[in-house]
Each structure stands twice: as C-alpha cells, then as structure tokens.
Short mmCIF file of C-alpha atoms in Angstrom, two decimals:
data_model
loop_
_atom_site.label_atom_id
_atom_site.label_comp_id
_atom_site.label_asym_id
_atom_site.label_seq_id
_atom_site.Cartn_x
_atom_site.Cartn_y
_atom_site.Cartn_z
CA MET S 1 -36.75 3.13 -29.25
CA GLU S 2 -34.27 4.42 -31.56
CA TRP S 3 -33.48 7.27 -29.53
CA GLY S 4 -32.77 5.41 -26.42
CA VAL S 5 -30.16 3.32 -28.22
CA PHE S 6 -28.89 6.28 -29.98
CA GLY S 7 -28.66 7.90 -26.82
CA ILE S 8 -26.25 4.99 -25.43
CA GLN S 9 -24.20 5.14 -28.33
CA LYS S 10 -23.59 8.85 -28.27
CA LEU S 11 -22.96 8.97 -24.62
CA HIS S 12 -19.98 6.30 -25.39
CA ALA S 13 -18.31 8.20 -27.83
CA PRO S 14 -15.79 9.36 -25.54
CA PHE S 15 -15.13 6.08 -24.14
CA ARG S 16 -14.41 4.70 -27.69
CA PHE S 17 -12.15 7.72 -28.36
CA ALA S 18 -10.04 6.50 -25.59
CA ALA S 19 -9.64 3.09 -27.39
CA GLN S 20 -6.35 3.88 -29.01
CA PRO S 21 -4.37 4.45 -25.61
CA ALA S 22 -6.24 1.47 -23.76
CA VAL S 23 -4.92 -0.91 -26.38
CA ALA S 24 -1.47 0.38 -25.87
CA PHE S 25 -1.71 0.80 -22.22
CA GLY S 26 -3.39 -2.61 -21.63
CA GLY S 27 -1.18 -4.54 -24.16
CA LEU S 28 2.57 -3.14 -23.06
CA LEU S 29 2.03 -3.06 -19.25
CA LEU S 30 3.73 -6.41 -18.43
CA LEU S 31 6.60 -5.07 -20.49
CA ALA S 32 6.66 -1.97 -19.07
CA GLY S 33 6.65 -3.79 -15.55
CA ARG S 34 9.97 -5.61 -16.49
CA LEU S 35 11.70 -2.72 -18.11
CA ALA S 36 11.03 -0.92 -14.84
CA ASP S 37 12.94 -3.68 -12.84
CA HIS S 38 15.97 -3.37 -15.21
CA LEU S 39 16.38 0.01 -16.00
CA GLY S 40 15.05 1.11 -12.48
CA HIS S 41 11.67 2.25 -11.33
CA LYS S 42 12.52 6.07 -11.12
CA ARG S 43 14.18 6.25 -14.23
CA VAL S 44 11.37 4.65 -15.99
CA PHE S 45 8.77 6.73 -14.07
CA THR S 46 10.48 10.06 -15.42
CA ALA S 47 10.67 8.93 -18.86
CA GLY S 48 6.94 8.13 -18.75
CA LEU S 49 6.24 11.40 -17.42
CA LEU S 50 8.20 13.21 -20.07
CA GLY S 51 6.77 10.85 -22.92
CA PHE S 52 3.24 11.22 -21.71
CA ALA S 53 3.45 15.12 -21.73
CA VAL S 54 5.02 15.24 -25.42
CA ALA S 55 2.40 12.47 -26.43
CA SER S 56 -0.52 14.49 -24.79
CA ALA S 57 0.49 17.70 -26.37
CA ALA S 58 0.82 16.34 -29.84
CA ALA S 59 -2.73 14.79 -29.63
CA GLY S 60 -4.54 18.14 -28.57
CA ALA S 61 -2.94 19.72 -31.43
CA ALA S 62 -3.37 16.97 -33.84
CA PRO S 63 -4.11 18.18 -37.46
CA THR S 64 -5.72 15.18 -38.75
CA ALA S 65 -7.77 11.98 -37.31
CA ARG S 66 -4.79 9.68 -38.04
CA PHE S 67 -2.28 11.62 -36.21
CA LEU S 68 -4.75 12.06 -33.41
CA PHE S 69 -5.03 8.25 -33.04
CA ALA S 70 -1.34 7.86 -33.56
CA ALA S 71 -0.44 10.32 -30.46
CA ARG S 72 -3.17 8.67 -28.48
CA ALA S 73 -1.39 5.10 -29.03
CA VAL S 74 1.96 6.78 -27.85
CA GLU S 75 0.33 8.38 -24.98
CA GLY S 76 -0.95 4.87 -23.96
CA ALA S 77 2.41 3.33 -24.15
CA PHE S 78 4.22 5.95 -21.95
CA ALA S 79 0.96 5.52 -19.48
CA ALA S 80 1.97 1.83 -19.21
CA LEU S 81 5.57 2.80 -18.15
CA LEU S 82 4.18 5.43 -15.49
CA ALA S 83 1.59 2.66 -14.23
CA ALA S 84 4.05 0.01 -13.78
CA ALA S 85 6.90 2.18 -12.21
CA ALA S 86 4.71 4.54 -9.82
CA LEU S 87 3.34 1.72 -7.47
CA ALA S 88 6.77 -0.16 -7.63
CA LEU S 89 8.35 3.06 -6.30
CA VAL S 90 5.68 3.76 -3.61
CA ALA S 91 6.60 0.19 -2.44
CA THR S 92 10.16 0.16 -2.59
CA THR S 93 10.81 3.73 -1.17
CA PHE S 94 8.88 3.17 2.24
CA THR S 95 10.62 0.71 4.04
CA GLU S 96 8.82 0.55 7.20
CA SER S 97 5.41 -1.37 7.19
CA CYS S 98 3.21 1.47 8.65
CA GLU S 99 4.73 3.97 6.49
CA ARG S 100 4.35 1.77 3.31
CA ARG S 101 0.45 1.26 4.02
CA ARG S 102 -0.20 4.71 4.53
CA ALA S 103 1.81 5.64 1.36
CA ILE S 104 0.09 2.84 -0.67
CA ALA S 105 -3.35 4.00 0.83
CA VAL S 106 -2.64 7.69 -0.34
CA PHE S 107 -1.42 6.21 -3.73
CA GLY S 108 -4.79 4.25 -4.42
CA ALA S 109 -6.88 7.53 -2.94
CA LEU S 110 -5.19 9.69 -5.05
CA GLY S 111 -5.70 7.32 -7.82
CA GLY S 112 -9.70 6.96 -7.16
CA ALA S 113 -9.78 10.60 -6.46
CA GLY S 114 -8.24 11.63 -9.70
CA ALA S 115 -10.46 9.48 -11.66
CA SER S 116 -13.47 11.20 -10.39
CA LEU S 117 -11.79 14.73 -10.61
CA GLY S 118 -10.97 13.99 -14.24
CA VAL S 119 -14.77 13.76 -14.74
CA VAL S 120 -15.19 16.99 -13.22
CA LEU S 121 -12.28 18.64 -15.31
CA GLY S 122 -12.89 16.83 -18.53
CA GLY S 123 -16.84 18.15 -18.22
CA ALA S 124 -15.49 21.87 -17.68
CA LEU S 125 -12.92 21.81 -20.41
CA THR S 126 -15.35 20.40 -22.75
CA GLN S 127 -18.01 22.69 -22.00
CA TRP S 128 -16.05 25.99 -21.92
CA PHE S 129 -12.91 25.05 -24.23
CA GLY S 130 -13.51 22.27 -26.20
CA TRP S 131 -12.32 18.65 -26.28
CA ARG S 132 -8.68 19.18 -27.18
CA TRP S 133 -8.14 20.84 -23.79
CA CYS S 134 -8.78 17.41 -22.08
CA LEU S 135 -5.53 16.27 -23.70
CA LEU S 136 -3.62 19.43 -23.69
CA VAL S 137 -4.45 19.97 -19.86
CA ASN S 138 -2.09 17.02 -18.92
CA VAL S 139 0.92 18.54 -20.48
CA PRO S 140 1.36 21.00 -17.34
CA ILE S 141 0.16 18.00 -14.85
CA ALA S 142 2.88 15.87 -16.54
CA LEU S 143 5.42 18.49 -16.35
CA THR S 144 4.70 19.47 -12.97
CA ALA S 145 5.01 15.90 -11.64
CA LEU S 146 8.41 15.70 -14.11
CA VAL S 147 9.91 18.71 -11.95
CA GLY S 148 8.70 17.12 -8.58
CA THR S 149 10.78 13.82 -9.45
CA VAL S 150 14.06 15.92 -8.38
CA TRP S 151 12.91 15.83 -4.77
CA MET S 152 12.17 12.27 -4.89
CA PRO S 153 14.78 10.02 -3.08
CA ALA S 154 17.29 8.20 -5.17
CA ASP S 155 16.21 4.59 -6.49
CA HIS S 156 18.63 2.26 -4.60
CA SER S 157 16.48 -0.84 -5.08
CA ARG S 158 18.28 -3.52 -6.65
CA ARG S 159 17.85 -3.85 -10.40
CA ARG S 160 17.29 -7.14 -12.59
CA HIS S 161 20.45 -8.13 -14.75
CA GLY S 162 20.52 -10.28 -17.88
CA CYS S 163 18.22 -10.00 -20.75
CA ILE S 164 14.42 -9.22 -20.63
CA ASP S 165 12.37 -12.13 -22.09
CA ILE S 166 11.65 -10.89 -25.33
CA ALA S 167 9.49 -14.16 -26.34
CA GLY S 168 7.23 -13.79 -23.37
CA ALA S 169 6.98 -10.05 -23.93
CA VAL S 170 5.79 -10.54 -27.48
CA LEU S 171 3.42 -13.28 -26.53
CA GLY S 172 2.28 -11.60 -23.27
CA CYS S 173 1.70 -8.22 -24.65
CA GLY S 174 0.45 -9.31 -27.90
CA GLY S 175 -2.12 -11.48 -26.02
CA LEU S 176 -3.26 -8.44 -24.07
CA THR S 177 -3.32 -6.15 -26.68
CA ALA S 178 -5.48 -8.41 -28.89
CA VAL S 179 -8.21 -9.18 -25.99
CA VAL S 180 -8.24 -5.22 -25.10
CA TYR S 181 -8.62 -4.38 -28.85
CA GLY S 182 -11.37 -7.18 -29.40
CA CYS S 183 -13.43 -5.98 -26.54
CA SER S 184 -12.79 -2.24 -28.00
CA ARG S 185 -14.52 -3.66 -31.19
CA ALA S 186 -17.16 -5.75 -29.69
CA GLU S 187 -19.25 -2.87 -29.08
CA ALA S 188 -19.48 -1.43 -32.43
CA HIS S 189 -19.43 -4.80 -34.51
CA GLY S 190 -21.10 -7.22 -31.93
CA TRP S 191 -19.33 -10.40 -30.25
CA SER S 192 -20.17 -12.50 -32.88
CA ALA S 193 -18.56 -10.72 -35.81
CA PRO S 194 -15.64 -12.65 -37.37
CA SER S 195 -13.22 -9.87 -36.73
CA VAL S 196 -14.13 -9.82 -32.93
CA LEU S 197 -14.19 -13.36 -32.17
CA GLY S 198 -10.89 -13.96 -34.31
CA THR S 199 -9.25 -11.43 -32.23
CA LEU S 200 -10.36 -12.46 -28.87
CA VAL S 201 -9.63 -16.43 -29.56
CA GLY S 202 -6.16 -15.29 -31.15
CA GLY S 203 -5.46 -12.93 -27.86
CA ALA S 204 -6.69 -15.94 -25.41
CA ALA S 205 -4.23 -18.45 -27.40
CA LEU S 206 -1.16 -16.21 -27.17
CA LEU S 207 -1.87 -15.79 -23.43
CA MET S 208 -2.12 -19.52 -22.89
CA VAL S 209 1.08 -19.97 -24.76
CA PHE S 210 2.56 -17.12 -22.95
CA ALA S 211 1.64 -19.02 -19.36
CA HIS S 212 3.32 -22.13 -20.75
CA TRP S 213 6.60 -20.22 -22.00
CA GLN S 214 6.81 -18.72 -18.59
CA THR S 215 7.46 -22.12 -16.73
CA ARG S 216 10.19 -22.82 -19.51
CA ALA S 217 12.20 -19.54 -20.06
CA ALA S 218 15.28 -19.15 -18.18
CA ALA S 219 14.26 -15.41 -17.03
CA PRO S 220 10.79 -15.60 -17.68
CA LEU S 221 8.77 -11.95 -17.93
CA LEU S 222 6.36 -12.79 -15.38
CA PRO S 223 8.07 -15.35 -12.96
CA PRO S 224 5.50 -18.23 -11.95
CA ARG S 225 6.78 -18.26 -8.53
CA LEU S 226 5.04 -14.76 -8.27
CA MET S 227 2.03 -16.33 -9.05
CA ARG S 228 1.93 -19.26 -6.47
CA ASP S 229 0.74 -16.85 -3.74
CA GLY S 230 -2.97 -17.10 -3.39
CA ARG S 231 -3.20 -13.66 -2.16
CA ARG S 232 -1.42 -12.44 -5.30
CA VAL S 233 -4.08 -14.02 -7.52
CA ALA S 234 -6.94 -13.10 -5.57
CA SER S 235 -5.97 -9.52 -5.47
CA LEU S 236 -5.68 -9.78 -9.67
CA VAL S 237 -9.34 -11.34 -9.31
CA ALA S 238 -10.34 -8.52 -7.26
CA GLY S 239 -8.71 -5.73 -9.15
CA ALA S 240 -10.54 -6.92 -12.60
CA ALA S 241 -13.93 -7.07 -11.11
CA LEU S 242 -13.53 -3.90 -9.13
CA MET S 243 -12.63 -2.09 -12.17
CA MET S 244 -15.26 -3.77 -14.10
CA GLY S 245 -17.94 -2.20 -11.67
CA GLN S 246 -16.05 0.90 -11.50
CA LEU S 247 -16.53 1.50 -15.55
CA SER S 248 -20.15 0.30 -15.36
CA VAL S 249 -20.94 2.93 -12.49
CA SER S 250 -19.13 5.70 -14.41
CA LEU S 251 -21.03 4.82 -17.49
CA PHE S 252 -24.42 4.63 -15.89
CA LEU S 253 -24.24 7.63 -13.96
CA THR S 254 -22.64 9.81 -16.53
CA TYR S 255 -25.67 8.90 -18.51
CA TYR S 256 -28.26 9.45 -15.62
CA LEU S 257 -26.99 12.47 -14.62
CA GLN S 258 -26.92 14.05 -18.01
CA THR S 259 -29.72 12.56 -19.58
CA VAL S 260 -32.62 11.65 -17.04
CA LEU S 261 -31.41 14.75 -14.78
CA ASP S 262 -30.68 16.84 -17.57
CA TRP S 263 -27.40 18.24 -15.94
CA SER S 264 -24.93 19.81 -17.89
CA ALA S 265 -21.54 18.32 -18.70
CA LEU S 266 -19.88 20.45 -16.05
CA ALA S 267 -22.82 19.81 -13.09
CA SER S 268 -22.41 16.09 -13.76
CA GLY S 269 -18.71 15.80 -13.42
CA LEU S 270 -19.20 17.83 -10.03
CA GLY S 271 -21.87 15.33 -9.08
CA PHE S 272 -18.95 12.48 -8.98
CA LEU S 273 -17.08 14.44 -6.42
CA PRO S 274 -18.61 12.49 -3.21
CA ILE S 275 -16.75 9.52 -4.73
CA SER S 276 -13.17 11.53 -4.70
CA LEU S 277 -13.90 12.64 -0.92
CA VAL S 278 -14.98 9.51 0.46
CA THR S 279 -12.18 7.54 -1.42
CA THR S 280 -9.58 9.62 -0.05
CA ALA S 281 -11.08 9.55 3.74
CA THR S 282 -11.72 5.90 3.65
CA ALA S 283 -8.47 4.96 2.41
CA THR S 284 -6.24 7.13 4.66
CA GLN S 285 -8.34 7.20 7.41
CA ILE S 286 -10.34 3.84 7.78
CA GLY S 287 -8.31 1.31 5.35
CA THR S 288 -4.85 1.86 6.93
CA ARG S 289 -6.51 1.07 10.61
CA LEU S 290 -8.40 -2.01 9.35
CA LEU S 291 -5.86 -3.42 6.76
CA PRO S 292 -3.49 -4.61 9.59
CA ARG S 293 -6.44 -6.05 11.94
CA PHE S 294 -8.33 -7.96 9.35
CA GLY S 295 -5.62 -8.73 6.16
CA PRO S 296 -6.04 -8.16 2.49
CA ARG S 297 -8.53 -11.35 2.14
CA VAL S 298 -11.30 -9.84 4.59
CA MET S 299 -10.84 -6.32 2.96
CA MET S 300 -10.89 -7.56 -0.77
CA THR S 301 -14.04 -9.40 -0.08
CA ALA S 302 -15.89 -6.66 1.78
CA GLY S 303 -14.77 -4.41 -0.95
CA LEU S 304 -16.11 -6.66 -3.37
CA SER S 305 -19.41 -6.87 -1.66
CA VAL S 306 -19.89 -3.49 -0.84
CA SER S 307 -19.43 -2.68 -4.39
CA ALA S 308 -22.13 -5.21 -5.51
CA CYS S 309 -24.52 -3.19 -2.92
CA GLY S 310 -23.69 0.24 -4.79
CA LEU S 311 -24.57 -1.36 -8.14
CA LEU S 312 -27.66 -2.81 -6.68
CA GLN S 313 -28.42 0.88 -5.54
CA LEU S 314 -28.11 1.81 -9.12
CA ALA S 315 -30.49 -0.88 -10.66
CA LEU S 316 -33.20 0.57 -8.57
CA LEU S 317 -33.09 4.19 -10.09
CA THR S 318 -36.01 5.50 -11.94
CA PRO S 319 -36.62 8.44 -13.80
CA ASP S 320 -38.13 9.89 -10.89
CA SER S 321 -35.33 9.23 -8.55
CA GLY S 322 -33.23 12.44 -7.12
CA TYR S 323 -29.74 12.78 -6.77
CA ALA S 324 -29.50 13.59 -2.87
CA ALA S 325 -31.88 10.57 -1.93
CA ASN S 326 -30.87 8.15 -4.68
CA VAL S 327 -27.82 8.89 -6.58
CA LEU S 328 -25.76 10.10 -3.60
CA PRO S 329 -25.87 7.27 -1.43
CA ALA S 330 -24.74 5.07 -4.34
CA LEU S 331 -22.02 7.27 -4.60
CA VAL S 332 -20.83 7.28 -0.90
CA THR S 333 -20.84 3.25 -1.26
CA PHE S 334 -18.65 3.34 -4.24
CA GLY S 335 -16.30 5.51 -2.33
CA VAL S 336 -16.26 3.18 0.46
CA ARG S 337 -15.35 0.42 -1.94
CA ASN S 338 -12.78 2.36 -3.69
CA GLY S 339 -11.01 3.24 -0.41
CA ALA S 340 -11.00 0.07 1.31
CA GLY S 341 -11.06 -2.54 -1.82
CA PHE S 342 -8.10 -0.85 -3.86
CA LEU S 343 -5.98 -0.69 -0.86
CA ALA S 344 -6.30 -4.33 -0.08
CA ILE S 345 -5.92 -5.10 -3.70
CA MET S 346 -2.63 -3.18 -4.04
CA THR S 347 -1.22 -4.66 -0.93
CA GLY S 348 -1.99 -8.30 -1.75
CA ALA S 349 -0.59 -7.69 -5.21
CA THR S 350 2.85 -6.48 -4.02
CA ALA S 351 3.12 -8.42 -0.57
CA ASP S 352 6.41 -10.26 -0.15
CA VAL S 353 7.81 -9.39 -3.57
CA PRO S 354 11.50 -8.84 -4.03
CA ALA S 355 12.37 -5.24 -4.85
CA GLN S 356 13.85 -6.38 -8.26
CA ASP S 357 10.50 -7.72 -9.13
CA ALA S 358 8.36 -4.81 -7.94
CA GLY S 359 7.89 -3.51 -11.32
CA ILE S 360 6.41 -6.60 -12.92
CA ALA S 361 4.06 -7.19 -9.89
CA SER S 362 2.57 -3.63 -10.24
CA ALA S 363 2.04 -4.40 -13.88
CA SER S 364 0.37 -7.51 -13.22
CA VAL S 365 -2.32 -5.98 -11.19
CA ASN S 366 -2.89 -3.04 -13.42
CA SER S 367 -3.07 -5.54 -16.40
CA ALA S 368 -5.70 -7.47 -14.67
CA GLN S 369 -7.59 -4.14 -13.98
CA GLN S 370 -7.23 -3.39 -17.80
CA VAL S 371 -8.49 -6.27 -19.28
CA GLY S 372 -11.42 -6.68 -16.36
CA GLY S 373 -12.58 -2.80 -17.07
CA SER S 374 -12.27 -3.51 -20.98
CA ILE S 375 -13.96 -6.61 -20.62
CA GLY S 376 -16.85 -5.16 -18.45
CA SER S 377 -17.37 -1.95 -20.26
CA VAL S 378 -17.91 -3.77 -23.36
CA VAL S 379 -20.55 -6.45 -21.84
CA PHE S 380 -22.37 -3.51 -19.97
CA ASN S 381 -22.72 -1.46 -23.21
CA THR S 382 -23.74 -4.52 -25.30
CA VAL S 383 -26.28 -5.52 -22.84
CA ALA S 384 -27.71 -2.08 -22.22
CA ALA S 385 -28.08 -1.18 -26.17
CA SER S 386 -29.99 -4.81 -26.63
CA ALA S 387 -32.23 -4.14 -23.52
CA ALA S 388 -33.45 -0.80 -24.55
CA THR S 389 -33.94 -1.89 -28.19
CA ALA S 390 -36.33 -4.94 -26.58
CA PHE S 391 -37.99 -2.78 -24.51
CA HIS S 392 -41.61 -1.50 -25.09
CA GLY S 393 -41.13 1.81 -24.46
CA SER S 394 -39.82 4.97 -25.77
CA GLY S 395 -37.24 7.80 -24.89
CA ARG S 396 -35.41 7.79 -21.54
CA THR S 397 -37.52 5.02 -19.93
CA ALA S 398 -36.31 2.55 -22.73
CA THR S 399 -32.74 3.89 -22.13
CA LEU S 400 -32.77 3.61 -18.45
CA HIS S 401 -34.36 0.25 -18.63
CA GLY S 402 -31.39 -0.52 -20.77
CA PHE S 403 -28.72 0.34 -18.07
CA THR S 404 -30.52 -1.18 -14.98
CA THR S 405 -30.53 -4.29 -16.73
CA ALA S 406 -27.06 -4.21 -17.94
CA VAL S 407 -26.02 -3.59 -13.97
CA ARG S 408 -26.81 -7.24 -13.05
CA TYR S 409 -23.90 -8.56 -15.18
CA PRO S 410 -21.09 -6.75 -13.12
CA LEU S 411 -22.95 -7.28 -9.90
CA ALA S 412 -22.92 -11.11 -10.57
CA ALA S 413 -19.25 -10.80 -11.41
CA LEU S 414 -18.56 -8.81 -8.27
CA LEU S 415 -20.28 -11.50 -6.21
CA LEU S 416 -18.60 -14.26 -7.71
CA ALA S 417 -15.02 -12.39 -7.64
CA ALA S 418 -16.03 -12.28 -3.73
CA VAL S 419 -16.19 -15.89 -3.34
CA VAL S 420 -13.11 -16.80 -5.17
CA THR S 421 -11.14 -14.41 -3.61
CA ALA S 422 -12.20 -15.40 -0.31
CA ALA S 423 -11.14 -18.95 -1.17
CA LEU S 424 -7.95 -18.00 -2.73
CA ALA S 425 -6.60 -15.75 -0.14
CA ARG S 426 -7.37 -18.19 2.76
CA LYS S 427 -3.79 -19.58 2.74
CA ARG S 428 -1.12 -17.74 4.05
CA GLU S 429 1.76 -18.39 1.81
CA ARG S 430 5.31 -17.60 2.79
CA PRO S 431 7.31 -14.71 1.34
CA THR S 432 7.94 -15.30 -2.66
CA ALA S 433 11.82 -14.35 -2.57
CA PRO S 434 13.81 -16.27 -5.22
CA LYS S 435 15.50 -19.31 -3.89
CA PRO S 436 19.35 -19.29 -4.22
CA ASP S 437 19.26 -21.64 -7.36
CA ASP S 438 16.23 -20.08 -8.85
CA PRO S 439 17.42 -18.99 -12.60
CA THR S 440 15.27 -15.93 -12.41
CA ALA S 441 17.10 -14.52 -9.58
CA PRO S 442 19.14 -11.57 -10.06
CA LYS S 443 22.99 -11.98 -10.17
CA PRO S 444 24.70 -11.07 -6.76
CA ASP S 445 27.10 -8.44 -8.19
CA GLY S 446 26.31 -5.89 -5.95
CA PRO S 447 25.45 -5.12 -2.42
CA THR S 448 22.25 -7.06 -1.60
CA ASP S 449 19.35 -4.96 -1.40
CA SER S 450 17.24 -6.67 1.79
CA ARG S 451 14.36 -4.33 1.14
CA VAL S 452 11.30 -6.59 0.17
CA MET S 453 7.83 -5.49 -0.26
CA ASP S 454 6.48 -7.26 3.31
CA VAL S 455 3.00 -5.65 3.21
CA GLY S 456 1.49 -9.10 3.69
CA SER S 457 3.68 -9.79 6.61
CA ALA S 458 3.29 -6.59 8.38
CA VAL S 459 -0.36 -6.75 8.09
CA HIS S 460 -0.82 -10.32 9.25
CA GLY S 461 1.47 -9.43 12.13
CA LYS S 462 4.43 -11.10 11.14
#
C-alpha cells in the first residue's frame, strides 16, 4: 500500500520540479500577449528566445536550489513571451487562408510532437548525463531558433498604441498566478489546506475583479469584444479540457511504462513516439482538409470525444496488458486527437481577430490550456493517490488502480467540454474588428493594416 502511494509521489517529482516555470508561465501569459501587440510580435519572440536560452543555461548550471528555482521562474517568464508571440506571428505572417491553415497545422503538430519528443530526449539525457542536461539542452535549441529569426519576414502587422492596462495586468496576471500556484501546492498539501484554499479563493476573486475591470477600462488588457465570439470561448473551454486530458495521459503512461512494464526512462520516452508521428500526420494531412469542410465547432467537439475514447482505453489497462495490443492503440487515439483538436482550437481562438490583437488572443488560449492543465494534473494526482491508499491490495496493483480510478475525472471533463463546445460554437459570429468609436481600437497614425486573422471566415466558406 505505502509502496503504491510512494510510487505515485516519486513518479511525479519531475512534474513538481516544473512548478516554478509553470507558475511564471501561466501568470504572465496575458501580459506577454499584450506586450507582443504593443512592441511587435517578432521583437517579443526574439527577446523571448534569447531570455529563455540564458535562463535555461543558468538553471542548468545552478549551484544551489534557490538559484535553480529563481532561474526556472525566469525561464517560465520568457516562455510566456514565446508562447504569446509565436502563434500571433504565424497567424499574421500568412495572409492567404489556405496558407494560414497549413501554417497553424504545422505549428500545432510541431507543438504536440515536440512535447512527445521532449519525453524521449528527457529520458535519454536523464539516463545518460543527468538532470542538468534536461535544462542545458534548451540552450542550443533556442539559439538555433534565434539564428533562424534572421530569415523571418519583417513584422509589418499594425501595432497597438497607447498605454498598457496596468491595473488589468496586475489583476489578471495575479489571479492566474495564484490559481496555478494554488494548484501546484494542492498536490503536496491537499485541497483543504488553508494555504491552498486561500490561494485559490484569492486567485478566483482577482480574476472576477479583472473581468469586471475589463468592461470599464479605457484600453482593456483583454478586450471584452474578443470574448463575445462563441467560437473563441468554445476554443478556450476545449483547450483547457484537452490539456487536462493530455497531462493525465503523460502521467499515466509514464508510470505504466516505467513501473508496470519495467521500461527504462529512455525506452519509455521512445514509447511516446507514436503520438508525435500520428499528431503530425493528422494535423498536416487530414486536419487541414477536414477543417474547411466541417469548421472548428465540429472538429473541436470530435477532438474532445476522441480524447475521451483514449482515456477510456487507458482506464481498461491491467498489470497484464501489453504495449502493442493495449498501449499503442491509446497512443494512436491521442495522436489523432492532437492533430484534429488543437488545429481547430487555434483556428477558433484566433479567427477574425485584428492583427493588433493577435498577441492577446494567442495568450488567452495558452492561458486556458495552462490553467486547465494545472488543475487537471493536480486532480488526477490527488485522486490517484487516494484511490491507491484505499485499495485493498499491494504494490503495482494498488497504484494502477489509483490511476485507472483517476482517469474518470478528466474523461468526464472532456465529455462535458464537448457538450459545452458544441453549444457555444453553434452561432456564427461576425468578425470582431473594433468599431470606429471603440476606445480600444488602435490610433490611425499610420498605414492601415488590413490583414485580419480571418481563419474562421475561410473555414466557413466566407
């Protein structure tokens, strides 16, 4: 019994190790998105790459734990700049609808494939060289991407002018930081701990005040008009639910491959490769063809439903299940989900957004995914540990029982999100370009940039 609970806690140590960048990343996304709109998407993207490389090098060479935690927090802050600017760059650089769909598909496929390949590389580096190289390897990757920005097209998209909503930034970023931090502490201290409850309640209160302030601010950080599009709200809901399912899959399969099947860290990482391959193929070859025909609503709902099927496959695993017959089909299912679901989410979240709001639109979907993943992983871990403790058995059977029990929660969340997404995204909204008298509209002090992120119009045949 104790072995089972200890196995869960030991397995998730690397995920707790990632708490510092996760808190900084999740908390600063909205501010990073608006900075990208004001300063320029390419400029912020370049700064994010350089800062991320330096912070990763500092974390990898950290002499003390405090230095490591501080460097990881800085790393998360620059990662927020990268995440907010990257999708905005993709959506505003490619002006033709067909090109933009392909670009977003490749962007999503590389993101999903990179996450899976990171498991492979992380396992190999940990096994052969030690944990520090899991951080140091970011340096050459980021610097290579930084060199690649030299060949990027110039960023001619129109920037926002005026002041940034400082009060909104404090409220929004503070609320997101508190929610993500509270979730990260709940795994170790429990949901009922006063420090956890206080942090979560405080974060929720800040977010409610933030939402109210955005309706009154002259130049809101997250303009309310962007949230009046049902497809965009549905995309945020779907993104949060899918990330919740994705992290649950990562936790479950990491445990199953290493503990039940007794695979090494490297072999377990290689076991995740089918997700990368299927994700890339689905997003670039199938998703781009189906999205114009069915639209984001159908694709997001289908992606959520397919993800629930994949979790159901995991819930049926037993200690005697094999990789090829039982684990591999689940991996293929999630690969299909990634390719179809995330392409539709990115499309729905950025459709019909003026180029000068591309950064905040990209940041909003990233924020939804971050919060959904943080809450989902903590719920999954807590339920798994409790179920393993209550199970009348021992060793691997008890721990596996805990995981198969915990799968029910993200599975239910995915099914609920599928219903909500289908309902919210039903109505086709008109483009959300600011009205002439909209106080949040950019000042017309230069040539008008007519490039609007009109993916939604394209996929609906408009």
